[in-house]
């Protein structure tokens, strides 16, 4: 394994794009350092890029496919904040896609064993290679399969954190993108929040949270999904893309009834002000998640 300071010298092995760091002068990346193996397959191939994520951790993505976004970042941050006082030893990310939330959790909790579940072969392959690039594949893994099937998650019970970013749209309610990965990332090919909640309920330790996201207009559906899975919707928070706009999506926490605190609707998190710049609140989220902040 090579430390991060030495990993860029291997970049010529990449036939894809290696994105450069964009950091303020003097900024030092927090968190654990990646341990990149001397293997060509962990570098981006044609049609792929390698981008910075948290600290010096990076992620592989298709240039023309599904890419990580604010809902992944904010969901991971919200999950991590629930467990700052008691870092999890085992975590599961349902429908992990290219591994964004999985990698954020692995970066924030360097001792945790984190497992992702993913049913799209392209995303599954990218996630596995990203784990290897960051050198965390000795404690993190991705299982290929449908999260609705108990056999896919067998042996993952007792997780101290479960996360998931379900697609927001039932099939047939919109026009699906023809781009690779994008259709199932936005439309419910393999279930929605109800299925994620049921899967989480199978896996959660007694006092552990399930943290996810949904379209803001779907709060009644999220409440019903929690109840249907035998969970309680404990916390809910709208995410506003820009001051003055309607909420874009919401993040939530579910727990088993015996462990749940009094339900709470938190104030919205606004990502950008009217001037288009990140708000101080979102800058703080980004700082906590190992991203450079310059004000």
Coordinates of N, CA, C and O in Angstrom, one line a residue, residues 130-294:
X130 N -13.4 1.7 -5.5 CA -13.2 2.8 -4.7 C -12.7 2.4 -3.3 O -11.8 3.0 -2.7
X131 N -13.3 1.4 -2.8 CA -12.9 0.9 -1.5 C -11.4 0.4 -1.5 O -10.6 0.7 -0.6
X132 N -11.1 -0.2 -2.6 CA -9.7 -0.7 -2.8 C -8.8 0.5 -3.0 O -7.7 0.5 -2.4
X133 N -9.1 1.5 -3.7 CA -8.3 2.7 -3.9 C -7.9 3.4 -2.6 O -6.8 3.8 -2.3
X134 N -8.9 3.5 -1.7 CA -8.7 4.1 -0.4 C -8.1 3.2 0.6 O -7.8 3.6 1.7
X135 N -7.9 1.9 0.2 CA -7.3 1.0 1.1 C -8.1 0.5 2.3 O -7.6 0.2 3.4
X136 N -9.5 0.6 2.2 CA -10.3 0.2 3.3 C -11.1 -1.1 3.0 O -12.0 -1.5 3.7
X137 N -10.7 -1.8 1.9 CA -11.4 -3.0 1.6 C -11.0 -4.2 2.6 O -11.5 -5.3 2.4
X138 N -10.1 -3.9 3.5 CA -9.9 -4.9 4.6 C -11.0 -4.8 5.7 O -11.1 -5.7 6.5
X139 N -11.8 -3.7 5.7 CA -12.8 -3.6 6.7 C -14.2 -3.2 6.1 O -15.1 -3.0 6.8
X140 N -14.2 -2.9 4.8 CA -15.4 -2.5 4.1 C -15.6 -3.4 2.9 O -14.6 -3.8 2.2
X141 N -16.9 -3.7 2.5 CA -17.2 -4.5 1.4 C -18.5 -4.1 0.8 O -19.3 -3.4 1.4
X142 N -18.8 -4.6 -0.4 CA -20.0 -4.4 -1.1 C -20.6 -5.8 -1.5 O -19.9 -6.6 -2.0
X143 N -21.8 -6.0 -1.1 CA -22.5 -7.2 -1.5 C -23.4 -6.9 -2.7 O -24.1 -5.9 -2.8
X144 N -23.4 -7.8 -3.7 CA -24.2 -7.7 -4.9 C -25.5 -8.4 -4.7 O -25.6 -9.6 -4.4
X145 N -26.6 -7.6 -4.8 CA -27.9 -8.2 -4.6 C -29.0 -7.2 -4.3 O -28.7 -6.0 -4.1
X146 N -30.2 -7.7 -4.2 CA -31.4 -6.9 -4.0 C -31.6 -6.8 -2.5 O -31.7 -7.8 -1.8
X147 N -31.7 -5.6 -1.9 CA -31.8 -5.4 -0.5 C -33.2 -5.9 0.0 O -33.3 -6.1 1.2
X148 N -34.2 -6.1 -0.8 CA -35.4 -6.6 -0.4 C -35.4 -8.1 0.0 O -36.3 -8.6 0.6
X149 N -34.3 -8.8 -0.5 CA -34.2 -10.2 -0.2 C -33.4 -10.4 1.0 O -32.2 -10.0 1.1
X150 N -33.9 -11.1 2.0 CA -33.2 -11.3 3.3 C -31.9 -12.0 3.1 O -30.9 -11.8 3.9
X151 N -31.8 -12.9 2.1 CA -30.5 -13.6 1.9 C -29.4 -12.7 1.5 O -28.2 -13.0 1.8
X152 N -29.7 -11.5 0.9 CA -28.7 -10.6 0.5 C -28.0 -10.0 1.7 O -26.8 -9.7 1.7
X153 N -28.8 -9.8 2.8 CA -28.2 -9.1 4.0 C -28.0 -10.1 5.1 O -27.7 -9.6 6.3
X154 N -28.1 -11.4 4.9 CA -27.9 -12.3 5.9 C -26.5 -12.2 6.6 O -25.5 -12.0 5.9
X155 N -26.5 -12.2 7.9 CA -25.2 -12.0 8.6 C -24.8 -10.6 9.0 O -23.9 -10.4 9.7
X156 N -25.6 -9.7 8.5 CA -25.4 -8.3 8.8 C -26.2 -7.7 9.9 O -26.1 -6.5 10.2
X157 N -27.0 -8.6 10.5 CA -27.8 -8.2 11.6 C -27.0 -7.6 12.8 O -25.8 -8.0 13.0
X158 N -27.6 -6.8 13.6 CA -26.9 -6.2 14.8 C -26.1 -5.0 14.4 O -25.3 -4.5 15.2
X159 N -26.4 -4.4 13.2 CA -25.6 -3.2 12.8 C -26.0 -2.0 13.7 O -27.1 -1.8 14.1
X160 N -24.9 -1.2 14.1 CA -25.1 -0.1 14.9 C -25.5 1.2 14.2 O -25.7 2.2 14.8
X161 N -25.5 1.1 12.9 CA -25.9 2.2 12.0 C -26.3 1.5 10.7 O -25.6 0.7 10.1
X162 N -27.5 1.9 10.2 CA -27.9 1.6 8.8 C -28.3 2.9 8.1 O -29.0 3.8 8.6
X163 N -27.8 3.0 6.9 CA -28.1 4.2 6.1 C -28.7 3.8 4.7 O -28.6 2.6 4.3
X164 N -29.3 4.7 4.1 CA -29.9 4.4 2.7 C -30.4 5.7 2.1 O -30.9 6.6 2.8
X165 N -30.1 5.8 0.8 CA -30.7 6.9 0.0 C -31.6 6.4 -1.1 O -31.1 6.3 -2.2
X166 N -32.8 6.0 -0.7 CA -33.7 5.4 -1.7 C -34.0 6.3 -2.9 O -33.9 7.6 -2.8
X167 N -34.3 5.8 -4.0 CA -34.8 6.6 -5.1 C -36.1 7.3 -4.8 O -36.8 6.8 -3.9
X168 N -36.3 8.4 -5.3 CA -37.4 9.3 -4.9 C -38.7 9.0 -5.7 O -39.8 9.4 -5.2
X169 N -38.7 8.4 -6.9 CA -39.8 8.4 -7.8 C -40.3 7.0 -8.1 O -39.5 6.1 -8.5
X170 N -41.6 6.7 -7.8 CA -42.1 5.4 -8.3 C -42.0 5.2 -9.8 O -42.1 6.2 -10.5
X171 N -41.8 4.0 -10.3 CA -41.7 3.8 -11.7 C -43.0 4.3 -12.4 O -44.1 4.1 -11.9
X172 N -42.8 4.9 -13.6 CA -44.0 5.3 -14.3 C -44.4 6.7 -14.0 O -45.4 7.2 -14.6
X173 N -43.7 7.4 -13.1 CA -44.1 8.8 -12.7 C -43.3 9.8 -13.4 O -43.4 11.0 -13.0
X174 N -42.4 9.5 -14.3 CA -41.6 10.4 -15.0 C -40.8 9.8 -16.1 O -40.9 8.5 -16.3
X175 N -40.0 10.6 -16.8 CA -39.2 10.1 -17.9 C -37.9 9.6 -17.3 O -37.2 10.5 -16.7
X176 N -37.5 8.4 -17.5 CA -36.2 7.9 -17.0 C -35.1 8.2 -18.0 O -35.2 8.1 -19.2
X177 N -33.9 8.6 -17.4 CA -32.7 8.9 -18.1 C -32.2 7.6 -18.8 O -32.3 6.5 -18.2
X178 N -31.7 7.7 -20.0 CA -31.1 6.6 -20.6 C -29.6 6.4 -20.3 O -29.0 5.4 -20.7
X179 N -29.1 7.3 -19.5 CA -27.7 7.2 -19.0 C -27.5 6.0 -18.1 O -28.4 5.7 -17.4
X180 N -26.3 5.5 -18.2 CA -26.0 4.3 -17.4 C -26.2 4.6 -15.9 O -25.9 5.7 -15.5
X181 N -26.8 3.7 -15.2 CA -27.1 3.7 -13.8 C -28.2 4.7 -13.4 O -28.8 4.5 -12.3
X182 N -28.5 5.7 -14.1 CA -29.3 6.8 -13.6 C -30.8 6.5 -13.4 O -31.4 7.0 -12.5
X183 N -31.4 5.6 -14.3 CA -32.8 5.2 -14.1 C -33.0 4.6 -12.7 O -33.9 5.2 -11.9
X184 N -32.4 3.5 -12.3 CA -32.6 2.9 -11.0 C -32.2 3.8 -9.8 O -32.6 3.5 -8.7
X185 N -31.3 4.8 -10.1 CA -30.9 5.7 -9.0 C -32.1 6.7 -8.6 O -32.1 7.2 -7.5
X186 N -32.9 7.0 -9.6 CA -34.0 8.0 -9.4 C -35.4 7.3 -9.3 O -36.3 7.9 -8.7
X187 N -35.5 6.2 -9.9 CA -36.8 5.5 -10.0 C -36.8 4.2 -9.2 O -35.7 3.5 -9.2
X188 N -37.9 3.8 -8.6 CA -37.9 2.7 -7.7 C -38.0 1.3 -8.5 O -39.0 0.6 -8.4
X189 N -36.9 1.0 -9.1 CA -36.9 -0.3 -9.8 C -36.9 -1.5 -8.8 O -37.5 -2.5 -9.1
X190 N -36.3 -1.3 -7.6 CA -36.2 -2.3 -6.6 C -36.7 -1.8 -5.3 O -36.1 -2.1 -4.2
X191 N -37.9 -1.1 -5.3 CA -38.5 -0.6 -4.1 C -38.1 0.8 -3.7 O -37.1 1.3 -4.2
X192 N -38.9 1.3 -2.8 CA -38.6 2.7 -2.3 C -38.4 2.7 -0.8 O -37.9 1.7 -0.2
X193 N -38.8 3.8 -0.1 CA -38.5 4.0 1.3 C -39.1 2.8 2.1 O -38.5 2.4 3.1
X194 N -40.2 2.3 1.7 CA -40.9 1.2 2.5 C -39.9 0.0 2.5 O -39.8 -0.6 3.6
X195 N -39.3 -0.3 1.4 CA -38.5 -1.5 1.4 C -37.2 -1.3 2.1 O -36.6 -2.2 2.7
X196 N -36.7 -0.1 2.0 CA -35.4 0.3 2.8 C -35.7 0.2 4.3 O -34.9 -0.3 5.0
X197 N -36.9 0.7 4.7 CA -37.2 0.6 6.1 C -37.3 -0.8 6.6 O -36.9 -1.2 7.7
X198 N -38.0 -1.6 5.8 CA -38.1 -3.1 6.2 C -36.8 -3.7 6.3 O -36.5 -4.5 7.2
X199 N -35.9 -3.5 5.3 CA -34.5 -4.0 5.3 C -33.8 -3.5 6.5 O -33.1 -4.3 7.2
X200 N -33.9 -2.2 6.8 CA -33.2 -1.7 8.0 C -33.7 -2.3 9.3 O -32.9 -2.7 10.2
X201 N -35.0 -2.6 9.4 CA -35.6 -3.2 10.6 C -35.0 -4.6 10.8 O -34.9 -5.0 12.0
X202 N -34.7 -5.3 9.8 CA -34.1 -6.6 9.9 C -32.6 -6.5 10.5 O -32.2 -7.5 11.1
X203 N -32.0 -5.4 10.3 CA -30.5 -5.3 10.5 C -30.2 -4.5 11.8 O -29.1 -4.7 12.4
X204 N -31.0 -3.6 12.2 CA -30.7 -2.7 13.3 C -30.5 -3.4 14.6 O -31.3 -4.2 15.1
X205 N -29.4 -3.0 15.3 CA -29.2 -3.3 16.7 C -30.3 -2.6 17.5 O -31.0 -1.7 17.0
X206 N -30.6 -3.0 18.7 CA -31.7 -2.5 19.5 C -31.9 -1.0 19.5 O -33.0 -0.4 19.4
X207 N -30.8 -0.3 19.7 CA -30.8 1.2 19.9 C -30.2 1.9 18.7 O -29.9 3.1 18.8
X208 N -30.0 1.3 17.6 CA -29.3 1.9 16.4 C -30.3 2.7 15.5 O -31.5 2.3 15.4
X209 N -29.8 3.7 14.9 CA -30.6 4.5 13.9 C -30.5 4.0 12.5 O -29.5 3.5 12.1
X210 N -31.6 4.2 11.8 CA -31.6 4.1 10.4 C -31.8 5.5 9.8 O -32.7 6.2 10.2
X211 N -30.8 5.9 9.0 CA -30.8 7.3 8.5 C -30.9 7.3 7.0 O -30.2 6.6 6.3
X212 N -31.9 8.0 6.5 CA -32.1 8.1 5.1 C -32.5 9.4 4.6 O -32.5 10.4 5.3
X213 N -32.9 9.5 3.3 CA -33.4 10.7 2.7 C -34.6 10.4 1.8 O -34.8 9.2 1.4
X214 N -35.4 11.4 1.6 CA -36.6 11.3 0.7 C -36.9 12.6 0.1 O -36.5 13.7 0.6
X215 N -37.7 12.6 -0.9 CA -38.3 13.9 -1.5 C -39.1 14.5 -0.4 O -39.8 13.9 0.4
X216 N -39.0 15.8 -0.2 CA -39.6 16.5 0.9 C -41.1 16.3 1.0 O -41.7 16.3 2.0
X217 N -41.7 16.2 -0.2 CA -43.2 16.1 -0.2 C -43.6 14.7 0.3 O -44.8 14.4 0.4
X218 N -42.7 13.8 0.5 CA -43.0 12.4 0.9 C -43.0 12.1 2.4 O -43.0 11.0 2.8
X219 N -43.1 13.2 3.2 CA -43.0 12.9 4.6 C -44.1 11.9 5.1 O -43.8 11.0 5.9
X220 N -45.4 12.1 4.7 CA -46.4 11.1 5.1 C -46.0 9.7 4.7 O -46.3 8.7 5.4
X221 N -45.4 9.5 3.5 CA -45.0 8.2 3.1 C -43.8 7.7 4.0 O -43.8 6.5 4.3
X222 N -42.9 8.5 4.4 CA -41.8 8.1 5.3 C -42.4 7.7 6.6 O -42.0 6.7 7.2
X223 N -43.4 8.4 7.1 CA -44.0 8.1 8.4 C -44.7 6.7 8.3 O -44.5 5.9 9.2
X224 N -45.4 6.5 7.2 CA -46.0 5.2 7.0 C -45.0 4.1 6.8 O -45.3 2.9 7.3
X225 N -43.9 4.3 6.1 CA -42.9 3.3 6.0 C -42.3 2.9 7.3 O -42.0 1.7 7.5
X226 N -42.0 3.9 8.2 CA -41.5 3.6 9.5 C -42.5 2.7 10.3 O -42.1 1.7 10.8
X227 N -43.7 3.1 10.3 CA -44.7 2.3 11.0 C -44.9 0.9 10.5 O -45.0 -0.1 11.2
X228 N -44.8 0.8 9.1 CA -45.0 -0.5 8.5 C -43.8 -1.4 8.8 O -43.9 -2.7 8.7
X229 N -42.6 -0.9 9.1 CA -41.5 -1.6 9.4 C -41.3 -1.9 11.0 O -40.3 -2.4 11.4
X230 N -42.2 -1.3 11.7 CA -42.1 -1.4 13.2 C -41.1 -0.5 13.8 O -40.6 -0.7 14.9
X231 N -40.9 0.6 13.1 CA -39.9 1.7 13.5 C -40.7 2.9 13.8 O -41.9 3.1 13.5
X232 N -40.0 3.9 14.4 CA -40.6 5.2 14.7 C -39.8 6.3 14.0 O -38.5 6.2 14.0
X233 N -40.5 7.2 13.3 CA -39.8 8.3 12.7 C -39.4 9.3 13.8 O -40.3 10.0 14.3
X234 N -38.1 9.3 14.2 CA -37.7 10.1 15.3 C -37.3 11.6 15.0 O -37.6 12.5 15.7
X235 N -36.7 11.8 13.9 CA -36.2 13.1 13.5 C -36.4 13.3 12.0 O -36.3 12.3 11.2
X236 N -36.7 14.5 11.6 CA -36.9 14.9 10.2 C -36.4 16.3 9.9 O -36.7 17.2 10.7
X237 N -35.8 16.5 8.8 CA -35.2 17.8 8.5 C -35.2 18.1 7.0 O -34.7 17.3 6.2
X238 N -35.9 19.2 6.6 CA -35.9 19.6 5.2 C -34.6 20.2 4.8 O -33.9 20.9 5.6
X239 N -34.2 19.9 3.6 CA -33.0 20.5 3.0 C -33.4 21.5 1.8 O -34.1 21.0 0.9
X240 N -33.1 22.7 2.0 CA -33.4 23.8 1.0 C -32.2 24.1 0.1 O -31.2 24.4 0.7
X241 N -32.4 24.0 -1.2 CA -31.2 24.2 -2.0 C -30.7 25.6 -2.1 O -29.5 25.8 -2.2
X242 N -31.6 26.6 -1.9 CA -31.2 28.0 -1.9 C -32.3 28.8 -1.2 O -33.4 28.5 -1.2
X243 N -31.8 29.8 -0.4 CA -32.7 30.6 0.4 C -33.8 31.1 -0.5 O -33.6 31.6 -1.6
X244 N -35.0 31.0 0.0 CA -36.2 31.4 -0.7 C -36.9 30.3 -1.5 O -38.0 30.5 -2.0
X245 N -36.2 29.2 -1.7 CA -36.7 28.1 -2.5 C -37.5 27.1 -1.6 O -37.3 27.1 -0.4
X246 N -38.3 26.3 -2.2 CA -38.9 25.2 -1.5 C -37.9 24.1 -1.2 O -36.9 24.0 -1.8
X247 N -38.1 23.3 -0.1 CA -37.2 22.2 0.2 C -37.1 21.2 -1.0 O -38.0 21.0 -1.7
X248 N -35.9 20.7 -1.2 CA -35.6 19.8 -2.3 C -35.7 18.4 -1.9 O -36.3 17.5 -2.6
X249 N -35.2 18.0 -0.7 CA -35.3 16.7 -0.1 C -35.2 16.8 1.4 O -35.0 17.9 1.9
X250 N -35.4 15.7 2.1 CA -35.4 15.7 3.5 C -34.6 14.5 4.0 O -34.5 13.5 3.3
X251 N -34.0 14.7 5.2 CA -33.3 13.6 5.8 C -34.1 13.2 7.1 O -34.8 14.0 7.7
X252 N -33.9 12.0 7.5 CA -34.7 11.5 8.6 C -33.9 10.4 9.4 O -33.0 9.8 8.9
X253 N -34.4 10.2 10.6 CA -33.9 9.1 11.5 C -35.0 8.3 12.0 O -36.0 8.8 12.4
X254 N -34.9 6.9 11.8 CA -35.9 6.0 12.4 C -35.2 5.1 13.4 O -34.0 4.8 13.2
X255 N -35.9 4.7 14.4 CA -35.4 3.8 15.4 C -36.5 2.8 15.8 O -37.7 3.1 15.6
X256 N -36.1 1.8 16.6 CA -37.1 0.9 17.2 C -37.8 1.7 18.3 O -37.2 2.6 18.9
X257 N -39.1 1.4 18.5 CA -39.8 2.2 19.5 C -39.2 2.3 20.9 O -39.3 3.4 21.5
X258 N -38.6 1.2 21.3 CA -38.1 1.3 22.7 C -36.9 2.2 22.8 O -36.5 2.6 23.9
X259 N -36.2 2.5 21.7 CA -35.0 3.3 21.7 C -35.2 4.7 21.3 O -34.4 5.6 21.4
X260 N -36.4 5.0 20.7 CA -36.6 6.3 20.0 C -36.9 7.4 21.0 O -37.5 7.2 22.1
X261 N -36.3 8.5 20.7 CA -36.6 9.7 21.5 C -37.8 10.4 21.0 O -38.4 10.0 20.0
X262 N -38.3 11.4 21.7 CA -39.5 12.2 21.3 C -39.3 12.7 19.9 O -38.3 13.2 19.5
X263 N -40.3 12.5 19.0 CA -40.2 12.9 17.6 C -39.9 14.4 17.5 O -40.4 15.2 18.3
X264 N -39.1 14.8 16.6 CA -38.7 16.2 16.4 C -38.5 16.5 14.9 O -37.9 15.8 14.2
X265 N -39.1 17.7 14.5 CA -38.9 18.2 13.2 C -37.9 19.4 13.4 O -38.2 20.3 14.1
X266 N -36.7 19.2 12.8 CA -35.7 20.2 13.0 C -35.8 21.3 12.0 O -36.4 21.2 10.9
X267 N -35.2 22.5 12.2 CA -35.2 23.6 11.3 C -34.6 23.2 10.0 O -33.6 22.4 9.9
X268 N -35.0 23.7 8.9 CA -34.4 23.4 7.6 C -33.0 23.7 7.5 O -32.5 24.7 8.2
X269 N -32.2 23.0 6.8 CA -30.8 23.3 6.4 C -30.8 23.9 5.0 O -31.2 23.3 4.1
X270 N -30.4 25.1 5.0 CA -30.3 25.9 3.7 C -28.9 25.7 3.1 O -27.9 26.1 3.8
X271 N -28.7 25.2 1.9 CA -27.4 25.0 1.3 C -26.8 26.2 0.8 O -25.5 26.4 0.9
X272 N -27.5 27.1 0.1 CA -27.0 28.3 -0.5 C -27.8 29.5 -0.1 O -29.1 29.4 0.0
X273 N -27.2 30.6 0.0 CA -27.9 31.9 0.2 C -28.4 32.4 -1.1 O -28.2 31.9 -2.1
X274 N -29.1 33.6 -1.0 CA -29.6 34.2 -2.2 C -28.5 34.6 -3.2 O -28.8 34.8 -4.4
X275 N -27.3 34.8 -2.6 CA -26.2 35.2 -3.5 C -25.6 34.0 -4.2 O -24.6 34.1 -5.0
X276 N -26.1 32.8 -3.9 CA -25.6 31.6 -4.5 C -24.4 30.9 -3.8 O -24.0 29.9 -4.2
X277 N -23.9 31.6 -2.8 CA -22.8 31.0 -2.0 C -23.3 30.1 -1.0 O -24.4 30.2 -0.5
X278 N -22.4 29.1 -0.6 CA -22.8 28.2 0.4 C -23.0 29.0 1.7 O -22.3 29.9 2.0
X279 N -24.1 28.6 2.5 CA -24.3 29.2 3.8 C -23.3 28.8 4.8 O -22.6 27.7 4.6
X280 N -23.2 29.5 5.9 CA -22.3 29.1 7.0 C -22.7 27.7 7.5 O -21.8 27.0 7.9
X281 N -24.0 27.4 7.6 CA -24.4 26.2 8.1 C -24.0 25.0 7.2 O -23.5 24.0 7.7
X282 N -24.1 25.2 5.9 CA -23.6 24.1 5.0 C -22.1 24.1 4.9 O -21.5 23.0 4.8
X283 N -21.4 25.2 5.0 CA -20.0 25.2 5.1 C -19.5 24.3 6.3 O -18.5 23.6 6.3
X284 N -20.3 24.4 7.4 CA -19.9 23.7 8.6 C -20.1 22.2 8.4 O -19.3 21.3 8.8
X285 N -21.2 21.8 7.7 CA -21.4 20.4 7.3 C -20.2 19.9 6.4 O -19.6 18.9 6.7
X286 N -19.8 20.7 5.5 CA -18.7 20.3 4.6 C -17.4 20.2 5.4 O -16.6 19.3 5.1
X287 N -17.2 21.1 6.3 CA -16.0 21.1 7.1 C -15.9 19.8 7.9 O -14.9 19.1 8.0
X288 N -17.0 19.5 8.6 CA -17.1 18.3 9.4 C -16.9 17.0 8.5 O -16.3 16.0 9.0
X289 N -17.3 17.1 7.3 CA -17.2 15.9 6.4 C -15.9 15.9 5.6 O -15.7 15.2 4.6
X290 N -14.9 16.7 6.1 CA -13.5 16.6 5.5 C -13.4 17.4 4.2 O -12.5 17.0 3.4
X291 N -14.2 18.4 3.9 CA -14.0 19.2 2.7 C -13.5 20.5 3.0 O -13.8 21.1 4.0
X292 N -12.7 21.1 2.1 CA -12.1 22.4 2.3 C -13.1 23.5 2.3 O -14.0 23.5 1.5
X293 N -13.0 24.4 3.2 CA -14.0 25.5 3.3 C -13.2 26.8 3.3 O -12.2 26.9 4.1
X294 N -13.5 27.8 2.5 CA -12.8 29.0 2.4 C -13.8 30.2 2.5 O -14.7 30.3 1.7

